[in-house]
mmCIF file of C-alpha atoms and ligand atoms in Angstrom:
data_model
loop_
_atom_site.group_PDB
_atom_site.id
_atom_site.type_symbol
_atom_site.label_atom_id
_atom_site.label_comp_id
_atom_site.label_asym_id
_atom_site.label_seq_id
_atom_site.Cartn_x
_atom_site.Cartn_y
_atom_site.Cartn_z
ATOM 1 C CA MET A 1 73.114 79.409 184.697
ATOM 2 C CA SER A 2 72.324 75.724 184.328
ATOM 3 C CA ALA A 3 69.080 75.009 186.103
ATOM 4 C CA PRO A 4 68.757 71.649 187.825
ATOM 5 C CA SER A 5 65.488 70.893 186.017
ATOM 6 C CA PRO A 6 65.244 68.265 183.255
ATOM 7 C CA ARG A 7 66.228 69.434 179.793
ATOM 8 C CA SER A 8 66.366 67.764 176.436
ATOM 9 C CA ILE A 9 69.977 67.391 175.430
ATOM 10 C CA PRO A 10 72.582 65.842 173.313
ATOM 11 C CA GLY A 11 73.756 62.946 175.394
ATOM 12 C CA ALA A 12 70.629 61.684 177.110
ATOM 13 C CA ARG A 13 71.171 58.035 178.058
ATOM 14 C CA PRO A 14 69.676 57.132 181.426
ATOM 15 C CA ILE A 15 71.826 54.792 183.500
ATOM 16 C CA ASP A 16 70.173 52.026 185.396
ATOM 17 C CA GLY A 17 71.995 51.766 188.714
ATOM 18 C CA ARG A 18 75.298 53.213 189.868
ATOM 19 C CA VAL A 19 77.434 55.266 187.507
ATOM 20 C CA ARG A 20 80.769 53.584 186.681
ATOM 21 C CA THR A 21 83.373 56.317 187.059
ATOM 22 C CA ALA A 22 87.114 56.665 186.480
ATOM 23 C CA VAL A 23 89.580 59.440 187.303
ATOM 24 C CA VAL A 24 92.383 60.465 184.915
ATOM 25 C CA GLY A 25 95.250 62.437 186.460
ATOM 26 C CA THR A 26 95.750 61.656 190.132
ATOM 27 C CA GLY A 27 97.266 64.926 191.400
ATOM 28 C CA ASN A 28 95.941 67.638 193.702
ATOM 29 C CA ILE A 29 92.434 68.191 192.387
ATOM 30 C CA ALA A 30 91.708 64.519 191.687
ATOM 31 C CA ARG A 31 91.443 63.989 195.455
ATOM 32 C CA PHE A 32 88.331 66.165 195.569
ATOM 33 C CA HIS A 33 86.734 64.125 192.794
ATOM 34 C CA ALA A 34 87.580 60.798 194.398
ATOM 35 C CA GLN A 35 86.353 61.891 197.815
ATOM 36 C CA ALA A 36 83.048 63.152 196.391
ATOM 37 C CA LEU A 37 82.540 59.832 194.557
ATOM 38 C CA LEU A 38 83.352 57.805 197.665
ATOM 39 C CA ASP A 39 80.869 59.942 199.608
ATOM 40 C CA LEU A 40 78.130 59.074 197.097
ATOM 41 C CA PRO A 41 78.125 55.248 197.082
ATOM 42 C CA GLN A 42 74.453 54.988 196.103
ATOM 43 C CA ARG A 43 75.089 56.987 192.973
ATOM 44 C CA ALA A 44 78.588 56.006 191.834
ATOM 45 C CA GLU A 45 81.379 53.459 191.946
ATOM 46 C CA LEU A 46 84.952 54.544 191.299
ATOM 47 C CA VAL A 47 86.301 51.670 189.221
ATOM 48 C CA ALA A 48 89.648 52.943 187.918
ATOM 49 C CA ALA A 49 92.343 55.606 188.031
ATOM 50 C CA VAL A 50 94.832 56.588 185.324
ATOM 51 C CA ASP A 51 98.138 58.469 185.606
ATOM 52 C CA ILE A 52 101.344 58.439 183.612
ATOM 53 C CA VAL A 53 103.352 58.455 186.854
ATOM 54 C CA PRO A 54 103.021 54.995 188.441
ATOM 55 C CA GLU A 55 103.991 56.190 191.958
ATOM 56 C CA ALA A 56 101.285 58.878 191.913
ATOM 57 C CA LEU A 57 98.777 56.376 190.574
ATOM 58 C CA ASN A 58 99.550 53.754 193.213
ATOM 59 C CA ALA A 59 99.410 56.197 196.111
ATOM 60 C CA PHE A 60 96.082 57.557 194.854
ATOM 61 C CA ARG A 61 94.584 54.096 194.392
ATOM 62 C CA GLU A 62 95.669 53.056 197.840
ATOM 63 C CA LEU A 63 94.285 56.198 199.479
ATOM 64 C CA HIS A 64 90.879 55.824 197.826
ATOM 65 C CA ALA A 65 90.703 52.004 197.541
ATOM 66 C CA ILE A 66 90.364 52.059 193.739
ATOM 67 C CA PRO A 67 90.423 48.514 192.293
ATOM 68 C CA ASN A 68 92.026 49.168 188.883
ATOM 69 C CA GLY A 69 94.957 51.321 187.792
ATOM 70 C CA TYR A 70 96.333 52.209 184.346
ATOM 71 C CA THR A 71 99.089 54.301 182.862
ATOM 72 C CA GLU A 72 97.243 54.372 179.496
ATOM 73 C CA LEU A 73 93.846 56.034 179.166
ATOM 74 C CA ALA A 74 92.959 54.014 176.049
ATOM 75 C CA GLU A 75 93.505 50.727 177.850
ATOM 76 C CA MET A 76 91.331 51.822 180.759
ATOM 77 C CA LEU A 77 88.528 52.878 178.410
ATOM 78 C CA THR A 78 88.583 49.533 176.585
ATOM 79 C CA GLU A 79 88.761 47.367 179.679
ATOM 80 C CA GLN A 80 86.511 49.261 182.095
ATOM 81 C CA ARG A 81 83.891 50.874 179.811
ATOM 82 C CA PRO A 82 83.156 53.660 182.342
ATOM 83 C CA ASP A 83 80.000 55.780 182.082
ATOM 84 C CA LEU A 84 81.813 58.892 183.294
ATOM 85 C CA VAL A 85 85.473 59.927 183.264
ATOM 86 C CA HIS A 86 86.760 62.738 185.490
ATOM 87 C CA VAL A 87 89.583 64.421 183.570
ATOM 88 C CA CYS A 88 91.933 65.929 186.186
ATOM 89 C CA THR A 89 95.147 66.238 184.167
ATOM 90 C CA PRO A 90 96.912 69.516 183.311
ATOM 91 C CA PRO A 91 94.986 71.610 180.758
ATOM 92 C CA GLY A 92 97.251 70.752 177.816
ATOM 93 C CA ALA A 93 96.137 67.109 178.025
ATOM 94 C CA HIS A 94 92.386 67.773 178.242
ATOM 95 C CA ARG A 95 91.412 67.952 174.607
ATOM 96 C CA THR A 96 92.790 64.627 173.402
ATOM 97 C CA GLN A 97 91.681 62.860 176.565
ATOM 98 C CA VAL A 98 88.142 64.241 176.431
ATOM 99 C CA GLU A 99 87.852 63.288 172.773
ATOM 100 C CA ALA A 100 89.139 59.763 173.510
ATOM 101 C CA CYS A 101 86.566 59.320 176.277
ATOM 102 C CA LEU A 102 83.680 60.606 174.160
ATOM 103 C CA ALA A 103 84.738 58.356 171.263
ATOM 104 C CA ALA A 104 84.689 55.395 173.661
ATOM 105 C CA GLY A 105 81.131 56.260 174.722
ATOM 106 C CA ALA A 106 81.981 57.727 178.133
ATOM 107 C CA SER A 107 80.669 61.107 179.266
ATOM 108 C CA VAL A 108 83.240 63.475 180.752
ATOM 109 C CA LEU A 109 83.561 65.871 183.643
ATOM 110 C CA VAL A 110 86.657 67.889 182.756
ATOM 111 C CA GLU A 111 88.501 70.215 185.108
ATOM 112 C CA LYS A 112 88.784 73.881 184.296
ATOM 113 C CA PRO A 113 90.120 75.305 182.097
ATOM 114 C CA PRO A 114 88.511 72.778 179.740
ATOM 115 C CA ALA A 115 91.178 73.312 177.064
ATOM 116 C CA LEU A 116 93.868 75.733 175.950
ATOM 117 C CA SER A 117 91.706 77.678 173.480
ATOM 118 C CA LEU A 118 88.224 78.348 172.186
ATOM 119 C CA ALA A 119 88.985 76.300 169.078
ATOM 120 C CA GLU A 120 89.951 73.254 171.150
ATOM 121 C CA THR A 121 86.849 73.640 173.313
ATOM 122 C CA GLU A 122 84.653 73.824 170.205
ATOM 123 C CA LYS A 123 86.237 70.626 168.886
ATOM 124 C CA MET A 124 85.561 68.874 172.170
ATOM 125 C CA ALA A 125 81.938 70.060 172.093
ATOM 126 C CA ALA A 126 81.625 68.821 168.501
ATOM 127 C CA ALA A 127 82.760 65.363 169.656
ATOM 128 C CA GLU A 128 79.763 65.009 171.984
ATOM 129 C CA GLY A 129 77.517 62.163 171.050
ATOM 130 C CA GLY A 130 74.392 63.777 169.624
ATOM 131 C CA ALA A 131 70.963 62.418 170.480
ATOM 132 C CA ASN A 132 72.029 59.325 172.413
ATOM 133 C CA GLY A 133 75.708 59.803 172.931
ATOM 134 C CA PRO A 134 78.002 60.954 175.702
ATOM 135 C CA TRP A 135 78.489 64.589 176.744
ATOM 136 C CA MET A 136 81.113 66.828 178.273
ATOM 137 C CA ALA A 137 80.588 68.951 181.390
ATOM 138 C CA THR A 138 83.157 71.314 182.932
ATOM 139 C CA VAL A 139 84.024 71.747 186.605
ATOM 140 C CA PHE A 140 82.858 75.201 187.659
ATOM 141 C CA GLN A 141 81.967 74.269 191.215
ATOM 142 C CA HIS A 142 80.994 77.753 192.384
ATOM 143 C CA ARG A 143 77.735 77.561 190.437
ATOM 144 C CA PHE A 144 76.539 74.934 192.871
ATOM 145 C CA GLY A 145 76.200 76.507 196.317
ATOM 146 C CA SER A 146 72.722 77.367 197.573
ATOM 147 C CA GLY A 147 73.771 81.038 197.847
ATOM 148 C CA VAL A 148 74.048 81.501 194.107
ATOM 149 C CA ARG A 149 70.787 79.664 193.478
ATOM 150 C CA ARG A 150 69.095 81.954 196.022
ATOM 151 C CA VAL A 151 70.390 85.036 194.199
ATOM 152 C CA ARG A 152 69.252 83.602 190.883
ATOM 153 C CA ALA A 153 65.754 82.939 192.261
ATOM 154 C CA LEU A 154 65.507 86.492 193.612
ATOM 155 C CA MET A 155 66.660 87.850 190.266
ATOM 156 C CA ASP A 156 64.103 85.763 188.387
ATOM 157 C CA SER A 157 61.260 86.821 190.698
ATOM 158 C CA GLY A 158 62.068 90.505 190.144
ATOM 159 C CA VAL A 159 62.666 91.237 193.835
ATOM 160 C CA LEU A 160 66.131 92.705 193.172
ATOM 161 C CA GLY A 161 65.274 94.819 190.136
ATOM 162 C CA ARG A 162 67.767 95.339 187.293
ATOM 163 C CA PRO A 163 71.476 94.608 187.769
ATOM 164 C CA LEU A 164 73.418 97.851 187.271
ATOM 165 C CA VAL A 165 77.071 97.459 188.233
ATOM 166 C CA ALA A 166 79.189 94.510 189.333
ATOM 167 C CA ALA A 167 82.664 93.651 190.606
ATOM 168 C CA CYS A 168 84.234 90.252 189.973
ATOM 169 C CA HIS A 169 87.609 90.025 191.635
ATOM 170 C CA THR A 170 89.927 87.065 192.031
ATOM 171 C CA THR A 171 92.812 88.563 193.946
ATOM 172 C CA TRP A 172 95.033 85.704 195.051
ATOM 173 C CA PHE A 173 98.713 85.325 195.949
ATOM 174 C CA ARG A 174 101.056 82.863 194.301
ATOM 175 C CA PRO A 175 104.792 83.129 195.103
ATOM 176 C CA GLN A 176 107.394 82.393 192.472
ATOM 177 C CA GLU A 177 107.825 78.779 193.728
ATOM 178 C CA TYR A 178 104.229 78.018 192.745
ATOM 179 C CA PHE A 179 105.365 78.225 189.128
ATOM 180 C CA ASP A 180 108.079 75.579 189.599
ATOM 181 C CA VAL A 181 105.497 72.985 188.462
ATOM 182 C CA PRO A 182 106.504 72.685 184.796
ATOM 183 C CA TRP A 183 103.055 73.245 183.217
ATOM 184 C CA ARG A 184 102.260 76.434 185.137
ATOM 185 C CA GLY A 185 102.725 79.974 183.879
ATOM 186 C CA ARG A 186 103.205 78.943 180.227
ATOM 187 C CA TRP A 187 100.915 79.590 177.262
ATOM 188 C CA GLU A 188 101.744 76.195 175.751
ATOM 189 C CA THR A 189 100.627 74.126 178.731
ATOM 190 C CA GLU A 190 98.376 76.301 180.932
ATOM 191 C CA GLY A 191 96.851 78.398 178.155
ATOM 192 C CA GLY A 192 97.130 81.613 180.172
ATOM 193 C CA GLY A 193 97.754 83.110 183.590
ATOM 194 C CA PRO A 194 95.203 84.045 186.269
ATOM 195 C CA THR A 195 92.555 85.009 183.690
ATOM 196 C CA MET A 196 92.503 81.476 182.314
ATOM 197 C CA GLY A 197 93.599 79.435 185.305
ATOM 198 C CA HIS A 198 92.244 81.124 188.437
ATOM 199 C CA GLY A 199 89.780 83.965 187.808
ATOM 200 C CA ILE A 200 87.898 81.780 185.321
ATOM 201 C CA HIS A 201 85.821 80.449 188.250
ATOM 202 C CA GLN A 202 84.540 83.868 189.284
ATOM 203 C CA MET A 203 84.103 84.964 185.678
ATOM 204 C CA ASP A 204 82.006 81.869 185.058
ATOM 205 C CA LEU A 205 79.909 82.693 188.117
ATOM 206 C CA LEU A 206 79.463 86.279 186.942
ATOM 207 C CA LEU A 207 78.261 85.024 183.543
ATOM 208 C CA ALA A 208 75.967 82.499 185.218
ATOM 209 C CA LEU A 209 74.290 85.409 187.031
ATOM 210 C CA LEU A 210 74.432 88.242 184.489
ATOM 211 C CA GLY A 211 74.101 86.282 181.237
ATOM 212 C CA GLU A 212 75.235 87.398 177.800
ATOM 213 C CA TRP A 213 78.218 89.775 177.602
ATOM 214 C CA THR A 214 78.478 92.221 174.731
ATOM 215 C CA GLU A 215 81.901 93.876 174.964
ATOM 216 C CA VAL A 216 85.140 93.664 176.941
ATOM 217 C CA SER A 217 88.041 96.101 177.315
ATOM 218 C CA ALA A 218 91.047 94.744 179.169
ATOM 219 C CA ILE A 219 94.706 94.815 179.957
ATOM 220 C CA ALA A 220 96.714 91.706 180.818
ATOM 221 C CA ARG A 221 100.183 92.261 182.226
ATOM 222 C CA ARG A 222 103.157 90.523 183.705
ATOM 223 C CA GLN A 223 103.728 92.723 186.708
ATOM 224 C CA ALA A 224 105.933 90.788 189.132
ATOM 225 C CA ARG A 225 106.369 87.036 188.510
ATOM 226 C CA ASP A 226 108.920 85.358 186.261
ATOM 227 C CA VAL A 227 106.382 83.615 184.018
ATOM 228 C CA GLU A 228 105.523 83.629 180.321
ATOM 229 C CA THR A 229 101.824 84.525 180.738
ATOM 230 C CA GLU A 230 100.205 87.472 182.510
ATOM 231 C CA ASP A 231 100.105 87.560 186.317
ATOM 232 C CA LEU A 232 97.406 90.256 186.352
ATOM 233 C CA SER A 233 94.430 91.270 184.211
ATOM 234 C CA VAL A 234 91.921 94.085 184.640
ATOM 235 C CA ALA A 235 88.791 94.268 182.491
ATOM 236 C CA ARG A 236 85.545 96.117 181.984
ATOM 237 C CA VAL A 237 82.718 93.893 180.757
ATOM 238 C CA ASP A 238 79.375 95.101 179.369
ATOM 239 C CA PHE A 239 76.292 92.876 179.503
ATOM 240 C CA ALA A 240 73.236 92.665 177.251
ATOM 241 C CA ASN A 241 71.027 93.493 180.251
ATOM 242 C CA GLY A 242 72.806 96.860 180.620
ATOM 243 C CA ALA A 243 74.997 95.955 183.596
ATOM 244 C CA VAL A 244 78.720 96.725 183.567
ATOM 245 C CA ALA A 245 81.329 94.819 185.580
ATOM 246 C CA SER A 246 84.928 95.312 186.616
ATOM 247 C CA VAL A 247 86.870 92.051 186.500
ATOM 248 C CA VAL A 248 90.274 91.733 188.190
ATOM 249 C CA ASN A 249 92.364 88.561 188.074
ATOM 250 C CA SER A 250 95.576 88.730 190.096
ATOM 251 C CA LEU A 251 98.131 86.337 191.553
ATOM 252 C CA LEU A 252 99.959 89.193 193.292
ATOM 253 C CA SER A 253 97.584 90.039 196.160
ATOM 254 C CA PRO A 254 98.793 89.219 199.697
ATOM 255 C CA GLN A 255 95.303 89.899 201.098
ATOM 256 C CA GLU A 256 93.599 87.149 199.142
ATOM 257 C CA GLU A 257 89.924 86.926 198.292
ATOM 258 C CA SER A 258 87.386 85.956 195.659
ATOM 259 C CA ARG A 259 84.631 88.541 195.420
ATOM 260 C CA ILE A 260 81.460 88.950 193.405
ATOM 261 C CA ARG A 261 79.366 91.999 194.106
ATOM 262 C CA ILE A 262 76.310 93.044 192.118
ATOM 263 C CA ASP A 263 74.446 96.272 192.750
ATOM 264 C CA PHE A 264 70.833 95.808 191.675
ATOM 265 C CA GLU A 265 68.215 98.560 191.729
ATOM 266 C CA ARG A 266 66.862 97.285 195.037
ATOM 267 C CA ALA A 267 69.834 95.674 196.793
ATOM 268 C CA THR A 268 73.547 94.963 196.758
ATOM 269 C CA VAL A 269 74.366 91.261 196.775
ATOM 270 C CA GLU A 270 77.921 90.353 197.742
ATOM 271 C CA LEU A 271 79.908 87.140 198.020
ATOM 272 C CA VAL A 272 83.376 87.154 199.614
ATOM 273 C CA HIS A 273 85.261 83.881 199.934
ATOM 274 C CA LEU A 274 88.515 82.303 198.801
ATOM 275 C CA TYR A 275 88.202 78.825 197.273
ATOM 276 C CA GLY A 276 84.610 77.978 198.118
ATOM 277 C CA TYR A 277 81.646 79.444 199.945
ATOM 278 C CA GLY A 278 78.811 78.660 202.308
ATOM 279 C CA ASP A 279 75.641 80.601 203.038
ATOM 280 C CA ASP A 280 77.420 82.833 205.579
ATOM 281 C CA ASP A 281 79.767 84.192 202.912
ATOM 282 C CA TRP A 282 76.883 86.021 201.212
ATOM 283 C CA ARG A 283 75.585 89.413 202.298
ATOM 284 C CA ILE A 284 72.600 91.371 201.062
ATOM 285 C CA THR A 285 72.049 95.106 201.616
ATOM 286 C CA PRO A 286 68.617 96.370 200.559
ATOM 287 C CA ALA A 287 68.193 99.859 199.095
ATOM 288 C CA PRO A 288 66.142 102.256 201.220
ATOM 289 C CA GLY A 289 62.443 101.423 200.975
ATOM 290 C CA PHE A 290 62.976 97.776 199.911
ATOM 291 C CA GLU A 291 64.218 96.323 203.219
ATOM 292 C CA GLU A 292 61.185 94.232 204.125
ATOM 293 C CA GLU A 293 60.521 92.686 200.721
ATOM 294 C CA VAL A 294 64.172 91.950 199.922
ATOM 295 C CA LEU A 295 65.076 90.501 203.325
ATOM 296 C CA ALA A 296 61.932 88.328 203.473
ATOM 297 C CA ALA A 297 62.763 86.838 200.058
ATOM 298 C CA TRP A 298 66.423 86.343 201.052
ATOM 299 C CA ARG A 299 65.462 84.501 204.255
ATOM 300 C CA ALA A 300 62.931 82.318 202.429
ATOM 301 C CA GLY A 301 65.375 81.256 199.685
ATOM 302 C CA GLU A 302 67.413 78.061 199.376
ATOM 303 C CA HIS A 303 70.045 77.429 202.083
ATOM 304 C CA GLY A 304 72.412 74.738 203.256
ATOM 305 C CA VAL A 305 74.609 73.762 200.286
ATOM 306 C CA ASN A 306 78.270 74.804 200.167
ATOM 307 C CA SER A 307 79.875 75.338 196.775
ATOM 308 C CA GLY A 308 82.433 72.721 195.798
ATOM 309 C CA HIS A 309 83.175 69.580 193.845
ATOM 310 C CA HIS A 310 80.768 67.476 195.892
ATOM 311 C CA ALA A 311 77.823 69.765 195.081
ATOM 312 C CA GLN A 312 78.561 69.693 191.356
ATOM 313 C CA ILE A 313 79.364 65.981 191.157
ATOM 314 C CA VAL A 314 76.007 65.078 192.758
ATOM 315 C CA GLN A 315 74.264 66.875 189.921
ATOM 316 C CA VAL A 316 76.512 65.431 187.221
ATOM 317 C CA LEU A 317 75.821 61.880 188.429
ATOM 318 C CA ASP A 318 72.091 62.553 188.651
ATOM 319 C CA ALA A 319 72.091 63.974 185.121
ATOM 320 C CA LEU A 320 73.663 60.749 183.838
ATOM 321 C CA ARG A 321 71.316 58.540 185.839
ATOM 322 C CA GLU A 322 68.258 60.452 184.647
ATOM 323 C CA GLY A 323 69.387 61.006 181.065
ATOM 324 C CA ILE A 324 69.169 64.800 181.291
ATOM 325 C CA ALA A 325 71.618 67.581 180.427
ATOM 326 C CA PRO A 326 74.667 67.880 182.681
ATOM 327 C CA PRO A 327 75.089 71.072 184.671
ATOM 328 C CA VAL A 328 77.652 73.318 182.943
ATOM 329 C CA THR A 329 77.105 72.130 179.385
ATOM 330 C CA SER A 330 79.601 72.652 176.595
ATOM 331 C CA THR A 331 77.555 75.724 175.584
ATOM 332 C CA ASP A 332 77.985 77.224 179.076
ATOM 333 C CA THR A 333 81.683 76.367 178.920
ATOM 334 C CA LEU A 334 82.145 78.026 175.544
ATOM 335 C CA ASN A 335 80.496 81.221 176.824
ATOM 336 C CA THR A 336 83.014 81.441 179.640
ATOM 337 C CA MET A 337 85.990 80.559 177.426
ATOM 338 C CA ARG A 338 84.848 83.260 174.992
ATOM 339 C CA LEU A 339 85.077 85.904 177.722
ATOM 340 C CA VAL A 340 88.565 84.669 178.663
ATOM 341 C CA ALA A 341 89.600 84.935 174.997
ATOM 342 C CA GLY A 342 88.008 88.398 174.881
ATOM 343 C CA VAL A 343 90.185 89.617 177.757
ATOM 344 C CA TYR A 344 93.357 88.480 175.973
ATOM 345 C CA ALA A 345 92.225 89.752 172.564
ATOM 346 C CA SER A 346 91.369 93.176 173.970
ATOM 347 C CA SER A 347 94.639 93.412 175.845
ATOM 348 C CA PHE A 348 96.877 92.356 172.953
ATOM 349 C CA GLU A 349 94.963 94.377 170.340
ATOM 350 C CA GLY A 350 94.460 97.397 172.582
ATOM 351 C CA ARG A 351 90.765 97.839 171.795
ATOM 352 C CA PRO A 352 87.298 96.693 172.947
ATOM 353 C CA ILE A 353 86.256 93.227 171.717
ATOM 354 C CA THR A 354 82.775 91.772 171.130
ATOM 355 C CA PRO A 355 81.957 88.035 171.226
ATOM 356 C CA ALA A 356 81.229 88.089 167.473
ATOM 357 C CA GLU A 357 84.876 88.998 166.825
ATOM 358 C CA LEU A 358 86.121 85.773 168.432
ATOM 359 C CA GLY A 359 85.121 83.371 165.652
ATOM 360 C CA PRO A 360 87.538 81.157 163.662
ATOM 361 C CA GLU A 361 88.899 84.191 161.805
ATOM 362 C CA SER A 362 90.253 85.653 165.072
ATOM 363 C CA ALA A 363 93.860 84.963 166.090
ATOM 364 C CA PHE A 364 92.506 84.506 169.631
ATOM 365 C CA HIS A 365 90.200 81.676 168.608
ATOM 366 C CA ASP A 366 93.107 79.231 168.252
ATOM 367 C CA ARG A 367 95.249 80.436 171.130
ATOM 368 C CA MET A 368 94.756 82.786 174.038
ATOM 369 C CA GLY A 369 98.183 84.386 173.934
ATOM 370 C CA LYS A 370 100.630 81.692 172.842
ATOM 371 C CA GLY A 371 103.478 83.101 170.838
ATOM 372 C CA ARG A 372 102.876 86.635 172.064
ATOM 373 C CA SER A 373 105.035 88.429 174.582
ATOM 374 C CA LEU A 374 103.661 90.651 177.289
HETATM 375 N N1 NAD B 1 88.317 73.267 190.128
HETATM 376 C C1 NAD B 1 89.297 73.748 190.866
HETATM 377 O O1 NAD B 1 89.062 74.475 191.844
HETATM 378 C C2 NAD B 1 90.701 73.414 190.528
HETATM 379 C C3 NAD B 1 91.726 73.630 191.465
HETATM 380 C C4 NAD B 1 93.035 73.260 191.122
HETATM 381 C C5 NAD B 1 93.309 72.729 189.870
HETATM 382 N N2 NAD B 1 92.284 72.570 188.971
HETATM 383 C C6 NAD B 1 92.561 72.046 187.618
HETATM 384 O O2 NAD B 1 92.753 70.641 187.708
HETATM 385 C C7 NAD B 1 93.688 70.214 186.699
HETATM 386 C C8 NAD B 1 94.853 69.476 187.369
HETATM 387 O O3 NAD B 1 95.460 70.333 188.310
HETATM 388 P P1 NAD B 1 96.275 69.732 189.562
HETATM 389 O O4 NAD B 1 96.608 70.903 190.412
HETATM 390 O O5 NAD B 1 95.561 68.564 190.143
HETATM 391 O O6 NAD B 1 97.594 69.224 188.800
HETATM 392 P P2 NAD B 1 98.703 68.210 189.347
HETATM 393 O O7 NAD B 1 99.947 68.535 188.610
HETATM 394 O O8 NAD B 1 98.711 68.158 190.835
HETATM 395 O O9 NAD B 1 98.130 66.776 188.874
HETATM 396 C C9 NAD B 1 98.074 66.392 187.524
HETATM 397 C C10 NAD B 1 98.243 64.863 187.450
HETATM 398 O O10 NAD B 1 98.029 64.465 186.085
HETATM 399 C C11 NAD B 1 99.033 63.523 185.740
HETATM 400 N N3 NAD B 1 99.177 63.566 184.294
HETATM 401 C C12 NAD B 1 99.825 64.500 183.540
HETATM 402 N N4 NAD B 1 99.683 64.235 182.235
HETATM 403 C C13 NAD B 1 98.939 63.101 182.156
HETATM 404 C C14 NAD B 1 98.445 62.321 181.078
HETATM 405 N N5 NAD B 1 98.688 62.666 179.799
HETATM 406 N N6 NAD B 1 97.702 61.213 181.356
HETATM 407 C C15 NAD B 1 97.443 60.865 182.648
HETATM 408 N N7 NAD B 1 97.911 61.568 183.720
HETATM 409 C C16 NAD B 1 98.625 62.663 183.468
HETATM 410 C C17 NAD B 1 100.262 63.953 186.508
HETATM 411 O O11 NAD B 1 101.182 62.896 186.652
HETATM 412 C C18 NAD B 1 99.638 64.380 187.842
HETATM 413 O O12 NAD B 1 99.539 63.295 188.740
HETATM 414 C C19 NAD B 1 94.116 71.490 185.965
HETATM 415 O O13 NAD B 1 93.311 71.663 184.810
HETATM 416 C C20 NAD B 1 93.824 72.592 186.977
HETATM 417 O O14 NAD B 1 93.567 73.852 186.402
HETATM 418 C C21 NAD B 1 91.010 72.878 189.284
#
């Protein structure tokens, strides 16, 4: 996972003073971005908002006291010259907007999923600014609670031993009305179903903890909803460190939860939450004989930070101010998108898939499942 320590990066350009920020897309998730920025006045000023729907834009500006509003991203970029743009539009708009921001010299924090395909995400990464230019970071806010950093520290110190088996389950419930929003449930505009749009958070967290994956076998199905994409996927993922994980992404589960569980040689570590977690949502169960050592390390580890947009945005702003790499770099993002593509490729081709098979020659490089029927 991205460590909060300084790194040399493409995109290092320290900012003297407060970061000038703008939000593009003023719907549901944009509120979390705006609130985090308003809660961090020493680090950031929110100078502008952009939305193609004037009523949405005006209501958002009023709610968050944002001085400038635009219905055209290009105009905002020219007039405001922001340091950082928060891209909170539907996924189908991300690629062109991220590229426009980077071309204008602004770094970007883009909502998940970063784009509709691996190919699009690679193009966005290629548009980053090199040695002194702007960069792109992706919102994967569950990497940022103290709980996950505590687990990572215990893993790195060897207290937990080797990871052996894991479960990564995003079992949520979305009724048919949820898909009334025109961009949802369609390959063309959402890029995929719960694998791409919902479980991607937990899958990203799993990769942040277990590292490089080597093979995936999966099924993706439309089981109950009237949508174009899958509403369920079930996968087995192998990791280079020898661990194996079951990954379930469902929008059909009345008892909703987000769960990551990793059985290490010396303890089980488990996180159960829904849309965000605090320290109390983590549980550790030492193996017999390791109680004292494991529990002492667990108690001594980092505490006190809930996962969420605020926790990630603090680090994104600090990265810009210090001229260091943003947390969740484009490389991290591509790793996660590659696993998403692997789930679809395995399901549609009916065989195990390795990351090496997802290059430009793969049909799943350019599109997750668009044009295919389930
Ligand atoms: N990180 C998370 O936990 C999380 C949670 C929910 C949604 N999201 C992601 O956030 C993004 C937005 O989701 P949402 O639920 O806020 O959607 P939404 O439909 O509520 O809001 C999208 C807004 O973007 C505007 N918009 C659409 N096209 C535009 C364009 N070309 N230029 C400017 N504005 C445009 C719309 O008018 C709308 O106001 C999606 O990528 C979604 O997956 C992330």
